[in-house]
Short mmCIF file of C-alpha atoms in Angstrom, two decimals:
data_model
loop_
_atom_site.label_atom_id
_atom_site.label_comp_id
_atom_site.label_asym_id
_atom_site.label_seq_id
_atom_site.Cartn_x
_atom_site.Cartn_y
_atom_site.Cartn_z
CA UNK A 1 -28.10 -99.36 -147.14
CA UNK A 2 -26.51 -95.88 -147.32
CA UNK A 3 -29.43 -94.91 -144.77
CA UNK A 4 -29.00 -97.71 -142.77
CA UNK A 5 -25.28 -96.63 -142.32
CA UNK A 6 -26.19 -93.01 -141.91
CA UNK A 7 -28.21 -93.74 -139.04
CA UNK A 8 -25.56 -96.03 -137.43
CA UNK A 9 -22.98 -93.56 -138.15
CA UNK A 10 -25.03 -90.36 -136.29
CA UNK A 11 -26.12 -92.43 -133.46
CA UNK A 12 -22.59 -93.92 -132.55
CA UNK A 13 -21.47 -90.10 -132.62
CA UNK A 14 -24.57 -88.91 -130.32
CA UNK A 15 -23.73 -91.88 -127.85
CA UNK A 16 -19.98 -90.74 -128.06
CA UNK A 17 -20.65 -87.02 -127.46
CA UNK A 18 -23.08 -88.09 -124.59
CA UNK A 19 -20.47 -90.33 -122.98
CA UNK A 20 -17.98 -87.96 -123.13
CA UNK A 21 -20.21 -85.07 -121.70
CA UNK A 22 -21.07 -87.21 -118.47
CA UNK A 23 -17.17 -88.21 -118.38
CA UNK A 24 -16.30 -84.22 -118.18
CA UNK A 25 -19.69 -83.75 -116.02
CA UNK A 26 -18.72 -86.27 -113.59
CA UNK A 27 -15.01 -84.43 -113.62
CA UNK A 28 -16.93 -81.20 -112.60
CA UNK A 29 -19.32 -82.43 -110.04
CA UNK A 30 -18.17 -85.22 -107.65
CA UNK A 31 -17.19 -83.93 -104.26
CA UNK A 32 -13.77 -85.57 -103.86
CA UNK A 33 -10.40 -86.70 -105.98
CA UNK A 34 -11.31 -90.30 -105.84
CA UNK A 35 -14.98 -90.38 -107.01
CA UNK A 36 -13.75 -87.82 -109.30
CA UNK A 37 -11.54 -90.34 -111.15
CA UNK A 38 -13.98 -92.92 -111.86
CA UNK A 39 -16.08 -90.02 -114.70
CA UNK A 40 -13.60 -89.59 -116.70
CA UNK A 41 -11.69 -92.99 -116.85
CA UNK A 42 -14.85 -94.74 -117.89
CA UNK A 43 -17.00 -92.53 -119.91
CA UNK A 44 -14.39 -90.84 -121.77
CA UNK A 45 -13.00 -93.84 -123.09
CA UNK A 46 -15.67 -95.35 -124.28
CA UNK A 47 -16.89 -92.01 -125.73
CA UNK A 48 -13.78 -91.21 -127.83
CA UNK A 49 -13.94 -94.97 -128.80
CA UNK A 50 -17.55 -94.37 -130.26
CA UNK A 51 -16.15 -91.52 -132.32
CA UNK A 52 -12.82 -93.06 -133.63
CA UNK A 53 -15.31 -96.09 -134.57
CA UNK A 54 -18.19 -93.62 -136.00
CA UNK A 55 -14.96 -91.56 -138.04
CA UNK A 56 -13.63 -95.48 -139.15
CA UNK A 57 -17.29 -96.51 -140.77
CA UNK A 58 -17.99 -92.50 -141.77
CA UNK A 59 -14.82 -93.31 -144.17
CA UNK A 60 -15.20 -97.07 -144.78
CA UNK A 61 -18.47 -96.14 -146.36
CA UNK A 62 -18.69 -92.99 -147.62
CA UNK A 63 -15.48 -92.94 -149.45
CA UNK A 64 -14.41 -96.89 -149.28
CA UNK A 65 -10.91 -96.43 -147.61
CA UNK A 66 -10.20 -98.36 -145.04
CA UNK A 67 -8.37 -96.93 -142.38
CA UNK A 68 -7.09 -98.51 -139.15
CA UNK A 69 -5.52 -95.55 -137.44
CA UNK A 70 -8.17 -95.03 -135.57
CA UNK A 71 -8.84 -98.46 -134.26
CA UNK A 72 -5.17 -98.06 -132.90
CA UNK A 73 -6.12 -94.87 -131.53
CA UNK A 74 -8.59 -96.83 -129.70
CA UNK A 75 -6.51 -99.45 -129.07
CA UNK A 76 -4.25 -97.10 -127.18
CA UNK A 77 -6.09 -95.48 -125.23
CA UNK A 78 -8.43 -98.55 -123.86
CA UNK A 79 -4.73 -99.67 -122.86
CA UNK A 80 -3.45 -96.69 -121.38
CA UNK A 81 -6.59 -95.29 -119.69
CA UNK A 82 -6.07 -97.71 -116.87
CA UNK A 83 -2.22 -97.07 -116.36
CA UNK A 84 -3.56 -93.44 -115.93
CA UNK A 85 -5.57 -93.33 -113.74
CA UNK A 86 -3.73 -95.82 -111.47
CA UNK A 87 -0.84 -93.41 -111.70
CA UNK A 88 -3.04 -90.50 -110.82
CA UNK A 89 -4.48 -92.26 -107.91
CA UNK A 90 -1.14 -93.73 -106.82
CA UNK A 91 0.12 -89.84 -106.71
CA UNK A 92 -3.11 -88.67 -104.51
CA UNK A 93 -2.84 -91.23 -102.16
CA UNK A 94 0.98 -90.82 -101.64
CA UNK A 95 0.33 -86.82 -101.44
CA UNK A 96 -2.65 -86.78 -99.18
CA UNK A 97 -5.01 -90.03 -99.13
CA UNK A 98 -6.77 -91.52 -96.16
CA UNK A 99 -5.44 -93.01 -93.13
CA UNK A 100 -4.59 -96.54 -94.26
CA UNK A 101 -2.14 -95.02 -97.38
CA UNK A 102 -0.77 -92.71 -94.53
CA UNK A 103 0.21 -95.99 -92.95
CA UNK A 104 1.76 -97.47 -95.76
CA UNK A 105 3.50 -94.59 -96.47
CA UNK A 106 5.00 -94.29 -92.63
CA UNK A 107 6.00 -97.85 -92.91
CA UNK A 108 7.88 -97.78 -95.99
CA UNK A 109 11.95 -96.95 -95.04
CA UNK A 110 14.02 -94.54 -96.79
CA UNK A 111 15.41 -96.64 -99.02
CA UNK A 112 11.92 -97.77 -100.05
CA UNK A 113 10.49 -95.02 -100.54
CA UNK A 114 14.13 -93.83 -102.64
CA UNK A 115 13.75 -96.87 -104.71
CA UNK A 116 12.13 -96.42 -108.60
CA UNK A 117 8.45 -96.32 -108.81
CA UNK A 118 8.10 -99.27 -111.11
CA UNK B 1 -28.02 -86.57 -140.60
CA UNK B 2 -24.62 -87.56 -140.26
CA UNK B 3 -24.16 -83.49 -140.30
CA UNK B 4 -26.53 -82.82 -137.00
CA UNK B 5 -24.75 -85.88 -135.15
CA UNK B 6 -21.50 -84.61 -135.43
CA UNK B 7 -22.45 -80.82 -134.54
CA UNK B 8 -24.73 -82.25 -131.79
CA UNK B 9 -21.50 -84.42 -131.03
CA UNK B 10 -18.99 -81.20 -131.15
CA UNK B 11 -21.48 -79.15 -128.73
CA UNK B 12 -21.38 -81.66 -126.55
CA UNK B 13 -17.77 -81.93 -126.57
CA UNK B 14 -17.35 -78.35 -126.16
CA UNK B 15 -19.12 -78.01 -123.55
CA UNK B 16 -17.37 -81.07 -121.51
CA UNK B 17 -14.13 -79.03 -122.34
CA UNK B 18 -15.40 -76.11 -120.49
CA UNK B 19 -16.47 -78.19 -117.58
CA UNK B 20 -12.79 -79.80 -117.83
CA UNK B 21 -11.13 -76.72 -117.83
CA UNK B 22 -13.38 -75.05 -114.93
CA UNK B 23 -12.06 -78.06 -112.49
CA UNK B 24 -8.13 -77.39 -114.23
CA UNK B 25 -8.56 -74.07 -112.74
CA UNK B 26 -10.55 -74.00 -109.35
CA UNK B 27 -9.29 -77.83 -108.57
CA UNK B 28 -8.58 -78.05 -105.25
CA UNK B 29 -6.20 -80.75 -105.36
CA UNK B 30 -2.92 -81.30 -107.92
CA UNK B 31 -4.27 -83.85 -109.19
CA UNK B 32 -7.60 -82.91 -110.00
CA UNK B 33 -5.86 -80.72 -112.65
CA UNK B 34 -3.49 -83.05 -113.95
CA UNK B 35 -7.05 -85.37 -114.20
CA UNK B 36 -8.54 -82.35 -115.82
CA UNK B 37 -5.39 -82.09 -118.55
CA UNK B 38 -5.88 -85.49 -119.02
CA UNK B 39 -9.20 -85.31 -119.78
CA UNK B 40 -8.47 -82.30 -121.98
CA UNK B 41 -6.30 -84.18 -123.96
CA UNK B 42 -9.03 -86.95 -124.44
CA UNK B 43 -11.60 -84.48 -125.35
CA UNK B 44 -9.08 -82.71 -127.92
CA UNK B 45 -8.80 -86.28 -129.82
CA UNK B 46 -12.50 -86.36 -129.91
CA UNK B 47 -12.50 -82.88 -131.32
CA UNK B 48 -9.95 -83.68 -133.81
CA UNK B 49 -11.42 -86.59 -134.73
CA UNK B 50 -15.03 -84.54 -135.44
CA UNK B 51 -13.21 -82.17 -137.25
CA UNK B 52 -11.82 -84.84 -139.73
CA UNK B 53 -15.69 -85.93 -140.42
CA UNK B 54 -17.00 -82.82 -140.69
CA UNK B 55 -14.57 -81.96 -143.40
CA UNK B 56 -14.16 -84.91 -144.54
CA UNK B 57 -10.64 -85.37 -144.36
CA UNK B 58 -8.12 -87.88 -143.40
CA UNK B 59 -5.42 -85.66 -142.51
CA UNK B 60 -5.90 -85.25 -138.72
CA UNK B 61 -5.31 -89.19 -137.19
CA UNK B 62 -1.48 -88.88 -137.00
CA UNK B 63 -2.25 -85.37 -135.05
CA UNK B 64 -4.94 -87.54 -133.23
CA UNK B 65 -2.39 -90.83 -132.55
CA UNK B 66 0.24 -88.13 -131.35
CA UNK B 67 -2.08 -86.74 -129.11
CA UNK B 68 -3.00 -89.90 -127.37
CA UNK B 69 0.50 -90.59 -126.96
CA UNK B 70 1.64 -87.12 -125.84
CA UNK B 71 -1.18 -87.00 -123.11
CA UNK B 72 -0.69 -90.68 -121.66
CA UNK B 73 3.40 -89.53 -121.23
CA UNK B 74 2.71 -85.95 -119.99
CA UNK B 75 -0.10 -87.72 -117.88
CA UNK B 76 2.51 -90.18 -116.11
CA UNK B 77 5.54 -87.43 -115.91
CA UNK B 78 3.42 -85.32 -114.12
CA UNK B 79 2.47 -87.95 -111.45
CA UNK B 80 5.77 -89.08 -110.94
CA UNK B 81 7.01 -85.88 -110.47
CA UNK B 82 4.66 -84.72 -107.53
CA UNK B 83 5.47 -88.34 -106.12
CA UNK B 84 9.11 -88.39 -106.13
CA UNK B 85 10.10 -84.42 -106.88
CA UNK B 86 11.64 -84.93 -110.61
CA UNK B 87 11.18 -87.23 -113.63
CA UNK B 88 14.61 -88.42 -114.60
CA UNK B 89 17.00 -89.71 -113.02
CA UNK C 1 18.10 -120.52 -131.76
CA UNK C 2 14.67 -119.04 -131.82
CA UNK C 3 15.32 -117.17 -128.51
CA UNK C 4 18.24 -115.11 -129.79
CA UNK C 5 16.52 -114.14 -132.79
CA UNK C 6 13.40 -114.07 -131.46
CA UNK C 7 13.17 -113.73 -127.68
CA UNK C 8 9.64 -112.58 -127.37
CA UNK C 9 7.39 -114.13 -130.26
CA UNK C 10 4.53 -112.29 -128.80
CA UNK C 11 5.90 -109.11 -129.04
CA UNK C 12 7.45 -109.42 -132.31
CA UNK C 13 4.21 -110.31 -133.98
CA UNK C 14 2.57 -107.33 -131.77
CA UNK C 15 4.78 -104.91 -133.40
CA UNK C 16 4.63 -106.43 -137.18
CA UNK C 17 0.77 -105.96 -136.78
CA UNK C 18 0.70 -102.36 -135.77
CA UNK C 19 3.67 -101.14 -138.35
CA UNK C 20 1.76 -102.27 -140.86
CA UNK C 21 -2.04 -100.95 -139.66
CA UNK C 22 0.20 -97.42 -139.00
CA UNK C 23 1.59 -97.88 -142.52
CA UNK C 24 -2.21 -97.91 -143.53
CA UNK C 25 -1.31 -99.79 -146.84
CA UNK C 26 -0.81 -102.77 -147.87
CA UNK C 27 2.48 -103.22 -150.51
CA UNK C 28 5.83 -105.88 -150.40
CA UNK C 29 8.16 -102.75 -148.99
CA UNK C 30 5.64 -102.07 -145.90
CA UNK C 31 5.98 -106.01 -145.20
CA UNK C 32 9.33 -106.30 -145.07
CA UNK C 33 9.89 -102.96 -143.34
CA UNK C 34 7.58 -104.31 -140.34
CA UNK C 35 9.30 -107.25 -140.48
CA UNK C 36 12.80 -105.99 -139.96
CA UNK C 37 11.23 -103.85 -136.83
CA UNK C 38 9.33 -106.77 -135.49
CA UNK C 39 13.26 -108.61 -135.20
CA UNK C 40 14.86 -105.82 -134.43
CA UNK C 41 13.13 -103.65 -132.02
CA UNK C 42 12.38 -107.39 -129.23
CA UNK C 43 16.36 -108.81 -130.16
CA UNK C 44 17.59 -104.91 -128.95
CA UNK C 45 15.47 -104.51 -126.36
CA UNK C 46 15.46 -108.00 -125.02
CA UNK C 47 17.87 -106.48 -122.08
CA UNK C 48 14.90 -104.48 -120.29
CA UNK C 49 12.63 -107.70 -120.76
CA UNK C 50 14.20 -111.13 -118.81
CA UNK C 51 11.07 -112.82 -118.42
CA UNK C 52 8.54 -114.56 -120.82
CA UNK C 53 4.84 -114.61 -119.33
CA UNK C 54 3.40 -117.38 -120.63
CA UNK C 55 0.20 -116.92 -122.16
CA UNK C 56 -1.93 -120.33 -123.18
CA UNK C 57 -5.80 -120.74 -124.38
CA UNK C 58 -6.00 -118.13 -126.98
CA UNK C 59 -10.23 -119.15 -127.13
CA UNK C 60 -10.37 -118.19 -122.70
CA UNK C 61 -8.55 -115.05 -124.33
CA UNK C 62 -11.30 -113.90 -126.69
CA UNK C 63 -13.96 -115.25 -123.99
CA UNK C 64 -12.38 -112.67 -121.77
CA UNK C 65 -11.99 -110.00 -124.08
CA UNK C 66 -15.87 -110.13 -125.27
CA UNK C 67 -16.67 -109.99 -121.41
CA UNK C 68 -14.74 -107.22 -120.91
CA UNK C 69 -15.87 -105.08 -123.51
CA UNK C 70 -19.51 -106.04 -122.96
CA UNK C 71 -19.07 -104.96 -119.15
CA UNK C 72 -17.33 -101.55 -120.33
CA UNK C 73 -20.57 -100.47 -121.85
CA UNK C 74 -22.52 -101.74 -119.05
CA UNK C 75 -20.39 -99.71 -116.93
CA UNK C 76 -20.49 -96.80 -118.34
CA UNK C 77 -24.18 -96.64 -118.57
CA UNK C 78 -24.14 -97.71 -114.70
CA UNK C 79 -21.52 -94.79 -113.93
CA UNK C 80 -23.75 -92.20 -115.90
CA UNK C 81 -26.59 -93.25 -114.44
CA UNK C 82 -25.14 -92.38 -111.18
CA UNK C 83 -22.72 -89.48 -112.15
CA UNK C 84 -25.91 -87.87 -113.74
CA UNK C 85 -28.89 -88.83 -111.15
CA UNK C 86 -27.10 -89.07 -107.88
CA UNK C 87 -25.84 -86.41 -105.31
CA UNK C 88 -22.45 -86.75 -105.01
CA UNK C 89 -22.55 -87.17 -101.09
CA UNK C 90 -25.01 -89.88 -101.29
CA UNK C 91 -22.71 -92.16 -102.93
CA UNK C 92 -21.39 -94.63 -100.76
CA UNK C 93 -17.55 -94.32 -102.17
CA UNK C 94 -15.17 -97.04 -99.94
CA UNK C 95 -11.84 -98.72 -100.37
CA UNK C 96 -11.82 -102.89 -100.62
CA UNK C 97 -9.14 -104.90 -100.05
CA UNK C 98 -9.32 -107.77 -102.73
CA UNK C 99 -6.86 -110.55 -101.95
CA UNK C 100 -5.09 -112.03 -105.38
CA UNK C 101 -4.15 -115.60 -106.26
CA UNK C 102 -2.70 -114.72 -109.86
CA UNK C 103 1.44 -114.89 -109.60
CA UNK C 104 2.55 -113.26 -112.55
CA UNK C 105 3.23 -109.32 -112.67
CA UNK C 106 1.49 -109.15 -115.86
CA UNK C 107 -1.76 -111.04 -115.11
CA UNK C 108 -1.85 -108.34 -111.87
CA UNK C 109 -1.28 -105.95 -114.31
CA UNK C 110 -4.31 -107.08 -116.94
CA UNK C 111 -6.23 -108.03 -113.66
CA UNK C 112 -6.03 -104.06 -112.52
CA UNK C 113 -6.21 -102.80 -115.91
CA UNK C 114 -9.76 -104.62 -116.28
CA UNK C 115 -11.04 -103.29 -112.53
CA UNK C 116 -10.10 -99.96 -113.44
CA UNK C 117 -12.43 -100.32 -116.80
CA UNK C 118 -15.46 -102.25 -115.31
CA UNK C 119 -18.10 -101.43 -112.80
CA UNK C 120 -17.58 -98.52 -110.83
CA UNK C 121 -14.49 -99.19 -109.36
CA UNK C 122 -11.00 -98.54 -109.90
CA UNK C 123 -7.65 -99.87 -108.84
CA UNK C 124 -5.48 -97.67 -106.57
CA UNK C 125 -2.77 -99.49 -105.43
CA UNK C 126 -0.88 -102.74 -105.06
CA UNK C 127 0.26 -104.40 -101.61
CA UNK C 128 3.35 -106.08 -102.32
CA UNK C 129 3.50 -107.88 -98.96
CA UNK C 130 0.11 -108.70 -98.88
CA UNK C 131 -0.56 -109.46 -102.48
CA UNK C 132 -3.79 -108.10 -102.14
CA UNK C 133 -5.16 -104.70 -104.72
CA UNK C 134 -6.74 -101.66 -103.30
CA UNK C 135 -9.83 -100.68 -104.77
CA UNK C 136 -12.06 -97.90 -104.69
CA UNK C 137 -15.99 -98.33 -105.31
CA UNK C 138 -17.72 -95.45 -106.71
CA UNK C 139 -20.96 -96.69 -105.27
CA UNK C 140 -20.42 -99.76 -103.38
CA UNK C 141 -23.64 -102.50 -101.82
CA UNK C 142 -21.94 -105.36 -100.63
CA UNK C 143 -17.86 -105.72 -99.98
CA UNK C 144 -18.21 -109.63 -99.88
CA UNK C 145 -19.97 -109.36 -103.02
CA UNK C 146 -18.17 -107.18 -104.82
CA UNK C 147 -14.80 -108.88 -104.59
CA UNK C 148 -16.43 -112.53 -105.43
CA UNK C 149 -17.73 -111.32 -108.57
CA UNK C 150 -13.97 -110.05 -109.12
CA UNK C 151 -12.58 -113.03 -108.54
CA UNK C 152 -15.11 -114.84 -110.25
CA UNK C 153 -15.85 -113.22 -113.66
CA UNK C 154 -12.04 -112.23 -114.38
CA UNK C 155 -9.47 -113.85 -111.75
CA UNK C 156 -10.63 -117.07 -112.46
CA UNK C 157 -10.52 -116.96 -116.15
CA UNK C 158 -6.76 -115.15 -115.95
CA UNK C 159 -5.70 -117.78 -113.74
CA UNK C 160 -6.74 -120.14 -116.71
CA UNK C 161 -4.67 -117.85 -119.37
CA UNK C 162 -1.91 -117.47 -117.51
CA UNK C 163 -0.83 -120.45 -115.71
#
């Protein structure tokens, strides 16, 4: 019983470490900002999620107290990762995007530019 | 076995943090640096949780949660500053 | 009557559950405090939340969550393969435009978040006038197929949930 739990927790920990590494490796390797965004937003979320789930299982089985803090952190990260990725992409496109977004930026009137970003 | 797995994960996360630091230093565009900071926060959360497993303590959960929240708000604030030139109006 | 005390029942429920999970132990005091906060916070902030999104069919929500979780795992493996074994320049990364059928802002937000979390795609911008999403693909094979997959896999279910 404990052996199976040990194996499961170890596998989940290794998966988490691997995906966090892949996310940061993609961040360092890929050639332009929009491609770089793909690495961290996906891989890191699953990586941290795995490590948090492993920690929850570890304290549940090892010490017998069920803690939901990790679950909350996981949910929080899954909810906020798309938002921060979207905000970063928007900032990049607004600053020096491709032709498409430049045309968009030109089309906006000054009043629209001054309106709060929702 | 959990010991070795957590050591492996800690080493992987540390290397990942170094790669992120590299991108933070050379990042040609300012959004690259923001993205690197965001990733660095997430790596820090992972390291905090691994430390919790390593030393068998549950004290670090609040720290991880605060890191997650502050990291998210910081990313959004940085981006808003880049896009609009100010954070609060 | 319920509109003044509980302007947003789902938000109140979420606050209640999250407070109990945060305090991390079960006692009467925790429940009372959670109930007080769950009533007080939504009614104090109701000014900032004028509309009330209509959410229906909890079974479809569960199905949607399961599909999204499965896709997150699959997309992670796919992106990991692309990142590790392909040269960055050889990836065919472009923007595609996805026309939307969804109306409510909440539904569009959920769809944008889902697209960001799933296979090799990332929502970059939302166009108010054309009512489209600008999606960046890490390695695009076929544009029509990618758009069709987003529309029938996620958007059709969201249409059933939010309308």
